[in-house]
Every structure is written in C-alpha cells, then in structure tokens.
Amino acid sequence: MREDMPRLFDLPTATSGRFEPARLTQARVRLGMSKASLAGQVGVSANAIGQYEAGVNSPRPEVLARLADTLKVRPGFFSVGRPLSRVDTVNAHFRSLRSARVMDRHKALATATLVWELTFALERYVRLPQADLPKVPTGATPPEAAAALREHWGLPDGPVKHLTATAESRGIVVVVRPLREIDAVDAFSVAIVDRPIIITTPRRTENVFRHRFSLAHEIGHLLLHGENGEYSAAVEREADEFAAAFLTPASAMDAALPQRLDLAVLDRIGRTWGVSSTSLVRRMVERGRTTESSARRAYQRLAMADDPTADPTSAYPGETPTLLKKAAELAGDVGAGVPALADALRLNPADVRDLLGEADRRPVLRLIQGMAEAR
C-alpha cells in the first residue's frame, strides 16, 4: 500500500450516519457498474455520481435510497463509522492480469475488501488464527522460500495434507467466489491490514490438484512478492516454482519419482502428494529424469484424457474453505449471528451468508400465470 493513501479505520464517532463517498465507489465497483450506468438507473447525471464519490456533494435521502436499491445494499451501507479498507490494485497479485481490465481488477478487489470487513467483524466475537507467514530473506529463491515455509509451519518432508485447512489454520483467509465476481482475474491474493486473503473461483476449485497448486502459487506471491503486485511473466514463474517446491520438495521427489516416464505410476504418486500428473512430469524434467521432448508427448496424452471435474475439491475434506463459516457459527453461539454481522456491515443477511459461502437452499417461488409453483 502506498504511504500517501489512507490506511483505514474510521472508528465510530459522532459523525456516524454521514455519507461516506468511498462506500458508494465500493458498492458500484463491486457490481462492475460505470458511473453513467448507475446514474441512468438512479435518475441523476453521471456528473452527480462523480461528485458524490469525490465528496463534493452528498446525495439527497431519496437519491440515497435509490442508490442503495440499485447497488443491492442497505442505505446505511453508505454511512461512515466503521472500518474501511482502501487497497490499491497494485498491492494485489492477480493471476490473469493481462486479460483483465482495470475495472475487473477494481471489481475483484472490492470483493476482497468486503471479505476483509467480514473477517474484521467476526474478530469482534471470535479469535481467529493470527497470520503466520515467515519473513523470507531478500533474494531468496522460490525453493528456499518453500523450504522456509515448511520449516516455519512444522511440515515434514512429505505430502501436505489439506493445504486449504493448513493455510486457514495459519491465518490465511481462503474464499471461493462466483465466476461473475472475479472471472476476469480468476484468482488473486492480497494482504489487507496484515490479513492475507486468497480468492479463487470454481474454475480453480473444480479440480482438487489445480486448486492446491493455485493456492500454493498465491502463498508464494504473499511470501516472495509482498505488497509489490507488479505483474510479469518472471514473477508468475517464481510463484509457480514456489508452488512446485512447496508441494513436492526436490529431495522427496528424487526418492519418489520413477526412473522413466510412466503416467500410471505418476498418477499414483500424484494422488499421494496431492498434485497433478502434469506437475510431476514437469518435476521429472527438472530433476533430470526425462527430456523436454518426452515431456511434451506426455502432456499431449494427459490433455487428451483430462477431465477437470473428475476430482472436485468438495470431495476432499479439508480442501474446502471453512474458516469464515466456522467463525460465524462460533459468533452465533455468543449471540452474534448473521443478522448481527449484517447490521455491523450494513449489508443484507443474504449477502453475509453468501460471503460466508453458505448456499441459499430455500425453495424458489415462481409465479406462472397467477399460479404459485415451488421448486
């Protein structure tokens, strides 16, 4: 975060209830709406929206109500008096930066700030694990950083079981959001007030091996690249190298990998270590067990047989994020359930449940030609 930017924490003051311009920006950007689009739906000019967000003018009560209705928040969402995180996109690590527009990145980061606000609200009632990432010396290579993390977390030189649960137990908030929210960036990581947050999409979690590698990749960014979110192919390669070294340390792979390229054997090894056969083929090249040309043929065979939905994350207990949901359950036990969290965040309870990853299982009522039909 740049030092000239506001850090956060507008603690409750007598000004509570006054209009907070940044909240309007946050709500608008999270839905991916332009100022002109919002203005058209609310019935004001785009210039008026710009003035609201710049703090030049505040919307009248009737306009505020229309803004809240259009942006799907409660009118109180726009008031000051609660922590507000302001993080620039340059401080986040986006997986698909080249194809993502600036608006896409701001939209994804608006989601991350809401996740952080929910985490902050939960910490009023529940002591969450403190962030526990070691300081990696400047200039450390990805394998050195991976070894340092294994040592710091006390992980033996073997498979990392339940990587998501392990990361959450070290204070990393892991969240899976719908594709419509962060589709363009696919996956990213950011630290907000020392709380590391990793957000991915179902496209990453539909396969447990892809999910674990992606999670390790983002942990690599947090360790190696900190708040420097500068994108480059070299930075992404470093994160990939970290993920491979963390999930499959070279010393262990030297003992585990076969002497010749055998996809059936690699499949068995992969299911023990929680990594894909493709990743192990890459590791065989790196460890001098096979050649690049043989690896290319292996990749082609693996691509022909690839079924990304064959091993969904949900089938592997421990690889589905649960930190926020369990914290909310504990908060509920002390009288701070979802309605209280919704009041604290000035959101609708349904939105809080959505951020917690709780699917709305209520039946849907549809009216068809005046007749009610429940599904």
CSV table of C-alpha atoms in Angstrom, one decimal:
chain,number,residue,atom,x,y,z
A,1,MET,CA,0.0,0.0,0.0
A,2,ARG,CA,1.3,3.4,-0.9
A,3,GLU,CA,2.1,5.6,2.2
A,4,ASP,CA,0.2,8.5,0.8
A,5,MET,CA,-3.0,6.5,0.8
A,6,PRO,CA,-5.4,6.5,3.7
A,7,ARG,CA,-4.8,3.4,5.8
A,8,LEU,CA,-8.3,2.7,7.1
A,9,PHE,CA,-10.2,2.5,10.4
A,10,ASP,CA,-12.8,5.2,10.6
A,11,LEU,CA,-13.7,4.4,14.2
A,12,PRO,CA,-17.3,5.1,15.3
A,13,THR,CA,-17.7,8.8,16.0
A,14,ALA,CA,-20.4,11.3,16.4
A,15,THR,CA,-20.3,11.7,12.6
A,16,SER,CA,-21.8,8.2,12.2
A,17,GLY,CA,-24.6,8.3,9.7
A,18,ARG,CA,-22.9,10.9,7.5
A,19,PHE,CA,-22.3,10.0,3.9
A,20,GLU,CA,-19.0,8.2,3.1
A,21,PRO,CA,-18.1,8.7,-0.6
A,22,ALA,CA,-15.8,5.7,-0.7
A,23,ARG,CA,-18.7,3.4,0.2
A,24,LEU,CA,-20.5,4.4,-3.0
A,25,THR,CA,-17.4,3.7,-5.0
A,26,GLN,CA,-17.0,0.3,-3.3
A,27,ALA,CA,-20.6,-0.7,-3.9
A,28,ARG,CA,-20.7,0.5,-7.5
A,29,VAL,CA,-17.3,-1.1,-8.5
A,30,ARG,CA,-18.2,-4.4,-6.9
A,31,LEU,CA,-21.1,-4.7,-9.3
A,32,GLY,CA,-18.9,-3.6,-12.2
A,33,MET,CA,-21.1,-0.6,-13.0
A,34,SER,CA,-19.9,2.5,-14.6
A,35,LYS,CA,-20.9,5.9,-13.2
A,36,ALA,CA,-23.0,6.6,-16.3
A,37,SER,CA,-24.8,3.3,-15.9
A,38,LEU,CA,-25.6,3.9,-12.2
A,39,ALA,CA,-26.6,7.4,-12.9
A,40,GLY,CA,-29.1,6.2,-15.6
A,41,GLN,CA,-30.7,3.7,-13.2
A,42,VAL,CA,-30.9,6.1,-10.3
A,43,GLY,CA,-32.1,9.1,-12.3
A,44,VAL,CA,-29.3,11.5,-11.8
A,45,SER,CA,-26.4,12.7,-14.0
A,46,ALA,CA,-23.1,10.9,-14.3
A,47,ASN,CA,-21.5,14.1,-13.1
A,48,ALA,CA,-23.6,13.9,-9.9
A,49,ILE,CA,-22.4,10.4,-9.2
A,50,GLY,CA,-18.8,11.7,-9.7
A,51,GLN,CA,-19.5,14.5,-7.2
A,52,TYR,CA,-20.9,12.0,-4.7
A,53,GLU,CA,-17.8,9.8,-4.9
A,54,ALA,CA,-15.5,12.8,-4.8
A,55,GLY,CA,-17.2,14.0,-1.6
A,56,VAL,CA,-18.2,17.3,-3.3
A,57,ASN,CA,-21.9,16.7,-2.7
A,58,SER,CA,-23.9,14.2,-0.8
A,59,PRO,CA,-27.0,12.5,-2.3
A,60,ARG,CA,-30.4,13.6,-1.0
A,61,PRO,CA,-32.2,11.0,1.1
A,62,GLU,CA,-34.5,9.9,-1.8
A,63,VAL,CA,-31.5,9.5,-4.1
A,64,LEU,CA,-29.6,7.6,-1.4
A,65,ALA,CA,-32.5,5.2,-1.2
A,66,ARG,CA,-32.4,4.6,-4.9
A,67,LEU,CA,-28.6,4.2,-4.9
A,68,ALA,CA,-29.0,1.5,-2.2
A,69,ASP,CA,-31.7,-0.3,-4.1
A,70,THR,CA,-29.7,-0.2,-7.3
A,71,LEU,CA,-26.5,-1.4,-5.7
A,72,LYS,CA,-28.2,-4.0,-3.6
A,73,VAL,CA,-27.1,-2.7,-0.2
A,74,ARG,CA,-28.8,-1.1,2.7
A,75,PRO,CA,-28.9,2.7,2.8
A,76,GLY,CA,-26.8,2.6,6.0
A,77,PHE,CA,-24.0,1.0,3.9
A,78,PHE,CA,-23.1,4.5,2.7
A,79,SER,CA,-22.6,5.9,6.2
A,80,VAL,CA,-19.3,6.5,8.0
A,81,GLY,CA,-18.4,4.9,11.3
A,82,ARG,CA,-17.0,1.5,10.6
A,83,PRO,CA,-13.6,0.2,9.3
A,84,LEU,CA,-13.0,0.9,5.7
A,85,SER,CA,-10.2,-0.8,3.8
A,86,ARG,CA,-8.7,1.1,0.9
A,87,VAL,CA,-6.3,-1.0,-1.0
A,88,ASP,CA,-4.9,-0.3,-4.4
A,89,THR,CA,-4.8,-2.9,-7.1
A,90,VAL,CA,-1.0,-2.5,-7.4
A,91,ASN,CA,-0.8,-4.2,-4.0
A,92,ALA,CA,-2.7,-7.4,-5.1
A,93,HIS,CA,-1.4,-10.3,-7.1
A,94,PHE,CA,-3.8,-11.1,-10.0
A,95,ARG,CA,-3.5,-14.4,-11.8
A,96,SER,CA,-4.8,-13.2,-15.2
A,97,LEU,CA,-3.7,-9.6,-15.3
A,98,ARG,CA,-3.1,-9.4,-19.0
A,99,SER,CA,-6.6,-10.2,-19.9
A,100,ALA,CA,-8.2,-8.2,-17.1
A,101,ARG,CA,-9.4,-4.7,-17.5
A,102,VAL,CA,-8.7,-2.1,-14.8
A,103,MET,CA,-12.4,-2.2,-13.9
A,104,ASP,CA,-12.1,-6.0,-13.5
A,105,ARG,CA,-9.3,-5.7,-11.0
A,106,HIS,CA,-11.1,-3.0,-9.0
A,107,LYS,CA,-14.2,-5.2,-9.0
A,108,ALA,CA,-12.3,-8.1,-7.7
A,109,LEU,CA,-10.6,-6.0,-5.0
A,110,ALA,CA,-13.9,-4.6,-3.9
A,111,THR,CA,-15.0,-8.2,-3.2
A,112,ALA,CA,-11.7,-8.7,-1.2
A,113,THR,CA,-12.3,-5.6,0.9
A,114,LEU,CA,-15.8,-6.9,1.8
A,115,VAL,CA,-14.3,-10.3,2.7
A,116,TRP,CA,-11.8,-8.4,5.0
A,117,GLU,CA,-14.6,-6.4,6.5
A,118,LEU,CA,-16.5,-9.6,7.3
A,119,THR,CA,-13.3,-11.1,8.8
A,120,PHE,CA,-12.8,-7.9,10.9
A,121,ALA,CA,-16.4,-8.0,12.1
A,122,LEU,CA,-16.1,-11.7,13.1
A,123,GLU,CA,-12.9,-10.9,15.1
A,124,ARG,CA,-15.1,-8.8,17.5
A,125,TYR,CA,-16.5,-12.1,18.7
A,126,VAL,CA,-14.1,-14.9,17.7
A,127,ARG,CA,-10.3,-15.0,18.0
A,128,LEU,CA,-9.2,-16.1,14.5
A,129,PRO,CA,-5.7,-17.6,13.9
A,130,GLN,CA,-3.1,-14.8,13.5
A,131,ALA,CA,-1.4,-14.6,10.2
A,132,ASP,CA,1.7,-16.8,10.4
A,133,LEU,CA,3.9,-16.3,7.4
A,134,PRO,CA,7.7,-16.2,7.9
A,135,LYS,CA,9.8,-13.3,6.7
A,136,VAL,CA,11.7,-14.5,3.7
A,137,PRO,CA,15.2,-13.0,3.2
A,138,THR,CA,15.5,-10.7,0.2
A,139,GLY,CA,16.9,-12.6,-2.7
A,140,ALA,CA,15.7,-16.0,-1.5
A,141,THR,CA,14.9,-18.4,-4.3
A,142,PRO,CA,11.4,-19.9,-4.6
A,143,PRO,CA,12.7,-23.3,-3.4
A,144,GLU,CA,14.4,-21.6,-0.4
A,145,ALA,CA,11.2,-19.8,0.4
A,146,ALA,CA,9.2,-23.0,0.1
A,147,ALA,CA,11.7,-24.8,2.5
A,148,ALA,CA,11.5,-21.9,4.9
A,149,LEU,CA,7.7,-22.1,5.0
A,150,ARG,CA,7.7,-25.8,5.5
A,151,GLU,CA,10.1,-25.4,8.4
A,152,HIS,CA,8.1,-22.5,9.9
A,153,TRP,CA,4.8,-24.4,9.7
A,154,GLY,CA,6.5,-27.6,11.0
A,155,LEU,CA,5.6,-29.6,8.0
A,156,PRO,CA,7.5,-32.8,7.5
A,157,ASP,CA,9.2,-33.5,4.2
A,158,GLY,CA,6.2,-35.3,2.8
A,159,PRO,CA,2.8,-34.6,1.2
A,160,VAL,CA,1.0,-31.5,2.5
A,161,LYS,CA,-2.4,-32.9,3.5
A,162,HIS,CA,-5.3,-30.5,3.5
A,163,LEU,CA,-3.5,-27.4,2.2
A,164,THR,CA,-6.5,-25.2,2.5
A,165,ALA,CA,-7.1,-26.2,6.1
A,166,THR,CA,-3.4,-25.8,6.8
A,167,ALA,CA,-3.4,-22.3,5.3
A,168,GLU,CA,-6.5,-21.3,7.2
A,169,SER,CA,-5.0,-22.6,10.5
A,170,ARG,CA,-2.1,-20.1,9.8
A,171,GLY,CA,-4.5,-17.2,9.5
A,172,ILE,CA,-4.8,-17.1,5.7
A,173,VAL,CA,-8.4,-16.4,4.7
A,174,VAL,CA,-9.3,-18.5,1.6
A,175,VAL,CA,-12.5,-17.7,-0.2
A,176,VAL,CA,-14.1,-19.1,-3.4
A,177,ARG,CA,-16.3,-16.5,-5.1
A,178,PRO,CA,-18.7,-17.0,-8.1
A,179,LEU,CA,-17.2,-16.6,-11.5
A,180,ARG,CA,-19.3,-13.5,-12.2
A,181,GLU,CA,-17.4,-11.6,-9.5
A,182,ILE,CA,-13.8,-12.3,-10.4
A,183,ASP,CA,-14.0,-14.2,-13.6
A,184,ALA,CA,-11.6,-11.9,-15.4
A,185,VAL,CA,-8.8,-12.3,-12.8
A,186,ASP,CA,-9.6,-15.9,-11.9
A,187,ALA,CA,-7.5,-16.0,-8.7
A,188,PHE,CA,-5.6,-13.4,-6.7
A,189,SER,CA,-4.1,-12.7,-3.3
A,190,VAL,CA,-3.7,-9.6,-1.2
A,191,ALA,CA,-2.8,-8.7,2.4
A,192,ILE,CA,-5.2,-6.2,4.0
A,193,VAL,CA,-4.1,-4.9,7.4
A,194,ASP,CA,-1.7,-7.9,7.7
A,195,ARG,CA,-4.5,-10.4,7.0
A,196,PRO,CA,-3.6,-12.5,3.9
A,197,ILE,CA,-6.6,-13.2,1.7
A,198,ILE,CA,-6.7,-15.6,-1.2
A,199,ILE,CA,-9.7,-15.6,-3.5
A,200,THR,CA,-10.3,-18.1,-6.3
A,201,THR,CA,-13.2,-19.2,-8.5
A,202,PRO,CA,-14.9,-22.5,-9.1
A,203,ARG,CA,-12.8,-22.8,-12.2
A,204,ARG,CA,-9.8,-23.3,-10.0
A,205,THR,CA,-11.6,-25.5,-7.4
A,206,GLU,CA,-13.4,-27.8,-9.7
A,207,ASN,CA,-10.3,-30.0,-9.6
A,208,VAL,CA,-8.5,-30.5,-6.2
A,209,PHE,CA,-5.0,-30.7,-7.7
A,210,ARG,CA,-5.4,-27.5,-9.7
A,211,HIS,CA,-6.9,-25.9,-6.6
A,212,ARG,CA,-4.0,-26.9,-4.3
A,213,PHE,CA,-1.4,-25.7,-6.9
A,214,SER,CA,-3.2,-22.4,-7.3
A,215,LEU,CA,-3.4,-21.9,-3.5
A,216,ALA,CA,0.3,-22.7,-3.2
A,217,HIS,CA,1.0,-20.3,-6.1
A,218,GLU,CA,-0.8,-17.4,-4.2
A,219,ILE,CA,1.0,-18.2,-1.0
A,220,GLY,CA,4.2,-17.9,-3.0
A,221,HIS,CA,3.2,-14.4,-4.0
A,222,LEU,CA,2.5,-13.4,-0.4
A,223,LEU,CA,5.9,-14.7,0.7
A,224,LEU,CA,8.1,-13.6,-2.1
A,225,HIS,CA,6.4,-10.5,-3.5
A,226,GLY,CA,4.6,-9.0,-0.5
A,227,GLU,CA,2.7,-5.8,-1.4
A,228,ASN,CA,4.5,-5.4,-4.7
A,229,GLY,CA,1.8,-6.5,-7.1
A,230,GLU,CA,3.8,-5.8,-10.2
A,231,TYR,CA,2.9,-8.3,-12.8
A,232,SER,CA,5.5,-10.0,-15.0
A,233,ALA,CA,6.0,-13.4,-16.5
A,234,ALA,CA,9.1,-13.8,-14.3
A,235,VAL,CA,7.0,-13.1,-11.1
A,236,GLU,CA,4.4,-15.7,-12.2
A,237,ARG,CA,7.1,-18.3,-12.9
A,238,GLU,CA,8.6,-17.7,-9.4
A,239,ALA,CA,5.2,-18.3,-7.8
A,240,ASP,CA,4.8,-21.5,-9.9
A,241,GLU,CA,8.3,-22.6,-8.9
A,242,PHE,CA,7.4,-21.9,-5.3
A,243,ALA,CA,4.2,-24.0,-5.5
A,244,ALA,CA,6.1,-27.0,-7.1
A,245,ALA,CA,8.9,-26.8,-4.5
A,246,PHE,CA,6.4,-26.5,-1.6
A,247,LEU,CA,4.1,-29.3,-2.7
A,248,THR,CA,6.8,-31.6,-4.0
A,249,PRO,CA,10.2,-30.8,-2.4
A,250,ALA,CA,13.1,-31.8,-4.7
A,251,SER,CA,14.7,-34.1,-2.1
A,252,ALA,CA,11.5,-36.1,-1.6
A,253,MET,CA,10.8,-36.2,-5.4
A,254,ASP,CA,14.3,-37.7,-6.0
A,255,ALA,CA,13.2,-40.7,-4.0
A,256,ALA,CA,9.6,-40.9,-5.2
A,257,LEU,CA,9.8,-40.3,-8.9
A,258,PRO,CA,10.2,-43.2,-11.2
A,259,GLN,CA,13.4,-43.6,-13.3
A,260,ARG,CA,11.4,-43.5,-16.5
A,261,LEU,CA,8.3,-41.6,-17.6
A,262,ASP,CA,5.3,-43.8,-16.6
A,263,LEU,CA,1.9,-42.0,-16.5
A,264,ALA,CA,0.2,-44.7,-14.4
A,265,VAL,CA,2.9,-44.5,-11.8
A,266,LEU,CA,2.8,-40.7,-11.8
A,267,ASP,CA,-1.0,-40.8,-11.3
A,268,ARG,CA,-0.5,-42.9,-8.2
A,269,ILE,CA,2.3,-40.7,-6.9
A,270,GLY,CA,0.2,-37.6,-7.6
A,271,ARG,CA,-2.7,-38.9,-5.6
A,272,THR,CA,-0.4,-39.5,-2.7
A,273,TRP,CA,1.1,-36.0,-2.9
A,274,GLY,CA,-2.0,-34.1,-4.0
A,275,VAL,CA,-0.6,-32.9,-7.2
A,276,SER,CA,-1.4,-33.5,-10.9
A,277,SER,CA,0.4,-35.8,-13.2
A,278,THR,CA,1.2,-32.8,-15.4
A,279,SER,CA,3.0,-31.2,-12.4
A,280,LEU,CA,5.0,-34.4,-11.8
A,281,VAL,CA,6.1,-34.6,-15.4
A,282,ARG,CA,7.4,-31.1,-15.1
A,283,ARG,CA,9.2,-32.2,-11.9
A,284,MET,CA,10.8,-35.1,-13.8
A,285,VAL,CA,12.2,-32.8,-16.3
A,286,GLU,CA,13.6,-30.5,-13.6
A,287,ARG,CA,15.1,-33.5,-11.8
A,288,GLY,CA,16.7,-34.8,-14.9
A,289,ARG,CA,14.5,-38.0,-15.1
A,290,THR,CA,13.1,-37.3,-18.6
A,291,THR,CA,13.6,-35.0,-21.5
A,292,GLU,CA,11.6,-32.0,-22.7
A,293,SER,CA,10.5,-33.8,-25.9
A,294,SER,CA,9.3,-36.8,-23.9
A,295,ALA,CA,7.5,-34.4,-21.5
A,296,ARG,CA,5.7,-32.7,-24.4
A,297,ARG,CA,4.3,-36.1,-25.6
A,298,ALA,CA,3.2,-36.9,-22.1
A,299,TYR,CA,1.5,-33.5,-21.8
A,300,GLN,CA,-0.4,-34.3,-25.0
A,301,ARG,CA,-1.6,-37.7,-23.7
A,302,LEU,CA,-2.6,-36.1,-20.4
A,303,ALA,CA,-4.5,-33.4,-22.1
A,304,MET,CA,-6.5,-35.9,-24.2
A,305,ALA,CA,-7.5,-37.8,-21.0
A,306,ASP,CA,-8.0,-34.6,-18.9
A,307,ASP,CA,-11.3,-34.4,-17.0
A,308,PRO,CA,-11.1,-31.3,-14.8
A,309,THR,CA,-14.2,-32.3,-12.9
A,310,ALA,CA,-13.0,-35.8,-12.1
A,311,ASP,CA,-11.6,-34.8,-8.7
A,312,PRO,CA,-13.7,-31.9,-7.3
A,313,THR,CA,-12.4,-30.1,-4.3
A,314,SER,CA,-15.6,-30.7,-2.5
A,315,ALA,CA,-14.8,-34.5,-2.5
A,316,TYR,CA,-11.7,-33.9,-0.4
A,317,PRO,CA,-12.5,-32.8,3.2
A,318,GLY,CA,-10.0,-30.1,4.3
A,319,GLU,CA,-9.7,-28.6,0.8
A,320,THR,CA,-12.9,-26.6,1.0
A,321,PRO,CA,-12.5,-23.3,2.9
A,322,THR,CA,-14.3,-23.3,6.3
A,323,LEU,CA,-12.6,-20.6,8.4
A,324,LEU,CA,-15.1,-17.9,8.0
A,325,LYS,CA,-18.1,-20.2,8.2
A,326,LYS,CA,-16.9,-21.8,11.4
A,327,ALA,CA,-16.1,-18.4,12.9
A,328,ALA,CA,-19.6,-17.3,12.1
A,329,GLU,CA,-21.0,-20.4,13.8
A,330,LEU,CA,-19.0,-19.5,16.9
A,331,ALA,CA,-20.1,-15.9,16.8
A,332,GLY,CA,-23.7,-17.1,16.6
A,333,ASP,CA,-23.1,-19.2,19.7
A,334,VAL,CA,-22.4,-15.9,21.6
A,335,GLY,CA,-25.4,-14.1,20.2
A,336,ALA,CA,-23.8,-12.5,17.1
A,337,GLY,CA,-25.4,-14.5,14.3
A,338,VAL,CA,-25.8,-13.5,10.7
A,339,PRO,CA,-28.3,-10.7,11.4
A,340,ALA,CA,-25.8,-9.0,13.8
A,341,LEU,CA,-23.0,-9.4,11.3
A,342,ALA,CA,-25.3,-7.9,8.6
A,343,ASP,CA,-26.0,-4.9,10.9
A,344,ALA,CA,-22.3,-4.4,11.5
A,345,LEU,CA,-21.5,-4.5,7.8
A,346,ARG,CA,-24.7,-2.6,6.7
A,347,LEU,CA,-25.5,-5.5,4.4
A,348,ASN,CA,-28.5,-7.7,3.9
A,349,PRO,CA,-28.3,-11.1,5.8
A,350,ALA,CA,-28.4,-12.9,2.5
A,351,ASP,CA,-25.3,-11.1,1.3
A,352,VAL,CA,-23.5,-12.1,4.5
A,353,ARG,CA,-24.4,-15.7,4.1
A,354,ASP,CA,-23.2,-15.5,0.5
A,355,LEU,CA,-19.8,-14.1,1.7
A,356,LEU,CA,-19.6,-17.0,4.2
A,357,GLY,CA,-20.0,-19.4,1.4
A,358,GLU,CA,-23.4,-20.6,2.5
A,359,ALA,CA,-25.6,-21.7,-0.4
A,360,ASP,CA,-29.2,-20.4,-0.2
A,361,ARG,CA,-31.1,-23.7,0.0
A,362,ARG,CA,-34.5,-22.2,0.3
A,363,PRO,CA,-37.0,-23.3,-2.4
A,364,VAL,CA,-37.6,-20.8,-5.1
A,365,LEU,CA,-41.2,-19.5,-5.5
A,366,ARG,CA,-42.1,-18.6,-9.1
A,367,LEU,CA,-45.4,-17.2,-10.1
A,368,ILE,CA,-46.6,-18.6,-13.5
A,369,GLN,CA,-49.8,-17.0,-14.9
A,370,GLY,CA,-51.1,-16.3,-11.5
A,371,MET,CA,-50.3,-19.8,-10.1
A,372,ALA,CA,-47.6,-20.4,-7.5
A,373,GLU,CA,-45.0,-23.0,-8.2
A,374,ALA,CA,-42.4,-24.1,-5.6
A,375,ARG,CA,-39.1,-25.6,-6.8
